[in-house]
Amino acid sequence: MATRPPTQDIDESKLRVGARETSAVGVPAVVHALKISVEQMGLVRSAQTLLRVNQKDGFDCPGCAWPEEDRRHTAEFCENGAKAVAEEATLRRVEPEFFARHSVSELSEHDDYWLGQQGRLTTPMLLDEGGPHYRPISWDAALGHIATALRELDDPNEAVFYTSGRTSNEAAFLYQLLVRGLGTNNLPDCSNMCHESSGSALNQTIGIGKGTVSIVDIHEADLLIVAGQNPGTNHPRMLSALEKAKERGATIVAVNPLPEAGLLQFKNPQTPKGVLLGGTKLADDFVQIRLGGDQALFQAIGKHLLEAEDREGGVLDQAFIREHTAGFADYAAHIVDIPWVQLEEATGLTEPRLREIAELARRSKATIVCWAMGLTQHKHSVPTLREIVNVLLLQGHIGRPGAGVCPVRGHSNVQGDRTVGIYEKPAESFLSALDEEFAFTSPRAHGYDTVEAIRAMRDGKVKVFMGMGGNFVSATPDTRVVEQGMRNVELTVQVSTKLNRSHVVHGRRAIILPTLGRTDRDRRAGVDQRVSVEDSMGAVHGSRGRLAPPSDDLLSEVAILTRLCELVFADRPGAPRADWRALESDYAGIRAHISRVIPGFEDYDRRIDKGRIFYLPNGPRDERRFPTHNGKANFTANALEYPFIPDGRLLLQTLRSHDQYNTTIYGKDDRYRGIHDGRRVVLINAADIAELGFAAGEVVDLVSEWQGPTGLEERRAEAFRLVPYDTPRRNAAAYYPETNVLVPLDSTADVSGTPTSKAVVVRLEKRV
Ligand SMILES: Nc1nc2c(c(=O)[nH]1)N[C@H]1C(S)=C(S)[C@@H](COP(=O)(O)OP(=O)(O)OC[C@H]3O[C@@H](n4cnc5c(=O)[nH]c(N)nc54)[C@H](O)[C@@H]3O)O[C@H]1N2
Ligand SMILES: Nc1nc2c(c(=O)[nH]1)N[C@H]1C(S)=C(S)[C@@H](COP(=O)(O)OP(=O)(O)OC[C@H]3O[C@@H](n4cnc5c(=O)[nH]c(N)nc54)[C@H](O)[C@@H]3O)O[C@H]1N2
Ligand SMILES: [Mo]
């Protein structure tokens, strides 16, 4: 039997701090995931559901974007994948009576944990202006409201359309068509806060904003550098791939301020060794770097390689550099001039230590660098990632087996959403193909990204906000500003599976459209529909849910969008033309449109049929073809940057606990880090606690400091407990989304505009 949802918010007074774990997964993970599954969906449904994750012709795991090893074998057990599935397949329900019982203002007092744990949304709901309660509304009326609001806008740029990365290719393609058909490119997405820096750096240097490796390359790599990523929690299936690489002799280097359990030791629940014995030691070397020191680390590696080439030759791939790259001379001249002392200062590592790491690179025949948020959410993320490309280019490690760049994506279809057009700065080639397919003219002016959308909302320039999944209010930086911005909007619309803060911090009128998730059967016109997604390595495959949906009153994202298109575009001059009803009753029709608009999707429907997978073309990976402005892979010379921490201050990174999926809080533990029954903690070096005059276990306020246009700005997050932790001096860590109030809206990465969630200057204050 499933259990009832929690009745209270997290009670931080129950917090316990225990020892850190030194290995990941193993039997405790299986037990924990099963416990959560059974609580959410009972025993029978748990068994039925968990066996279908990532199976041939089953559903794509809504957990992360790490690719499948082989979809024909039994499901690979993944603790956090199982938790993501249980969250969605839960038997708990949020029905109209729930909203009748709780006013919106009462709901807004609850935390993300309580809200998300109430269960699946079942019915479209409307909140009238000034209304204390959401009330049920029919689909026709809800969609009618939205269409009218959109059609009545004086300027389509007064609407903002957010996307989170779970939306299927089919729905995302229709969504961008709706938005462009209306006349705007205001398509901010979670990617703006996530891997945007990766896209920016890679597009410029190698001509494609994606990684260049497949899962087979991971197995075949000689050296794997995993930087700024915590796969034990966020991409658990990656650990099996690393284990396989390891068995074939690969060297693994973990670059992280924190000793993350999964990277250091892995107990594979699939193998007897993992279950019964100590498991596999994954990282051969743990490089405990300072927050934001990675650009310096990769410059140091490059510098060492260049020096070795000078001394003994045979280190660099000169033929590759000559034939395929540009900018080598400028890069080399720049790097040799950077003094070692600066590289030491930035990384917190000594020159001999930096050279030791660089030696691993020198000896490697095939290097892959994997990274995630630890590298993308800094002011200097784009130059940092360009520096990774530099190092790989030196030895020709792009477009060769076992080598390349591997940005590890988060949301299960965030990469696919971008491929099919969720982008505020679309390419001309995409727009012209779209225009031709649907006989209209899309807008050319760029739209708002996430931070720009918040500014526009703050400044009262947005009348309609629509969220296709996600939780805009909690996921974005500078929570107070975002909340005010949401309240300025006339109509907020959220297409969601579960309740979250973006429903209870709302515009003057608000609509909730409940939708199907990946695990739900999607039956249209009497036929089970399938959708498709793209994983982190550019492989596209189908996904088909099998469970009875949480209510009969849900529409799929696709159906919501086809109906909106029909209503919004009816008799609208110059609007896109398509047979919306036919698309709703057979999603293959949407795939046919996509196949004519986006290169690489030819014969789309057939190539995902019967559990098949296909890879999208990738010039650098497939044929060392670099579609940049000069047709070459570009070295870049980047001035060294690293964060400055004023005296008496700390640099705070905001990260995920083991029991959460972004703003969805599954539970109250961060088992690997030894945190139990609470979330408001700051992990901090014991010497800093003492030096700043505090005591371990003390509860403090965090105050962020930001030099704004009119002087020093302060933002406060109250009541966090100090936990002594193995982190470099003056580098602290705390969980998101609780700390998003501290992240200044204007603190963004150069070029990509990503909020600097891994580098917030804070001071600790005694509680009064
Ligand atoms: N279970 C679960 N799975 C998830 C998610 C989830 O919330 N829960 N979220 C999904 C999403 S959307 C994403 S984007 C990914 C996120 O996956 P991750 O990027 O692994 O997530 P974070 O928790 O932000 O962890 C950042 C890691 O980088 C390290 N780090 C921080 N700053 C630096 C730095 O300056 N240098 C270096 N070298 N390391 C640094 C941190 O110590 C931490 O280990 O996971 C996806 N998968
Ligand atoms: N401080 C700080 N801020 C961060 C980050 C950080 O590391 N630190 N990380 C950033 C990153 S990497 C990301 S990706 C963003 C995440 O930002 P978002 O993607 O906006 O946030 P999520 O918490 O993943 O969204 C959860 C909600 O999505 C809805 N949902 C789930 N599945 C589906 C579905 O299939 N369809 C629909 N329509 N809705 C669904 C549910 O209602 C759920 O409440 O946050 C960013 N914010
Ligand atoms: Mo993400």
Tab-separated table of N, CA and C in Angstrom, residues 56 69 100 109 118 197 292 338 390 417 510 541 578 598:
chain	number	residue	atom	x	y	z
A	56	LYS	N	13.567	-1.886	-23.957
A	56	LYS	CA	13.208	-1.829	-25.367
A	56	LYS	C	11.709	-1.577	-25.475
A	69	GLU	N	23.049	1.723	-21.772
A	69	GLU	CA	24.138	0.871	-22.233
A	69	GLU	C	23.635	0.009	-23.389
A	100	ALA	N	-9.856	22.999	-2.723
A	100	ALA	CA	-10.964	23.583	-1.956
A	100	ALA	C	-10.584	23.660	-0.473
A	109	GLU	N	2.695	28.952	1.839
A	109	GLU	CA	3.507	28.896	3.067
A	109	GLU	C	4.307	27.589	3.150
A	118	GLN	N	2.506	15.922	-2.356
A	118	GLN	CA	1.049	15.735	-2.272
A	118	GLN	C	0.520	14.828	-3.370
A	197	SER	N	26.518	27.230	-20.914
A	197	SER	CA	27.947	27.567	-21.063
A	197	SER	C	28.638	26.534	-21.940
A	292	GLY	N	35.903	27.131	-8.867
A	292	GLY	CA	36.252	28.044	-9.954
A	292	GLY	C	37.704	27.969	-10.387
A	338	ILE	N	51.695	32.373	-18.842
A	338	ILE	CA	50.964	32.408	-17.561
A	338	ILE	C	51.856	31.829	-16.465
A	390	ASN	N	40.911	23.254	-25.730
A	390	ASN	CA	42.322	23.473	-26.074
A	390	ASN	C	43.162	22.246	-25.752
A	417	ASP	N	15.207	18.914	-26.611
A	417	ASP	CA	14.383	20.119	-26.697
A	417	ASP	C	15.117	21.200	-27.491
A	510	ALA	N	-4.312	32.603	-12.791
A	510	ALA	CA	-3.381	31.490	-12.966
A	510	ALA	C	-4.129	30.246	-13.379
A	541	HIS	N	15.627	8.089	-29.261
A	541	HIS	CA	14.862	6.856	-29.148
A	541	HIS	C	13.458	7.139	-28.651
A	578	ALA	N	-1.217	23.840	-40.335
A	578	ALA	CA	-1.026	22.389	-40.239
A	578	ALA	C	-2.356	21.770	-39.853
A	598	ILE	N	14.459	19.465	-39.618
A	598	ILE	CA	15.743	19.386	-38.922
A	598	ILE	C	16.620	18.284	-39.518
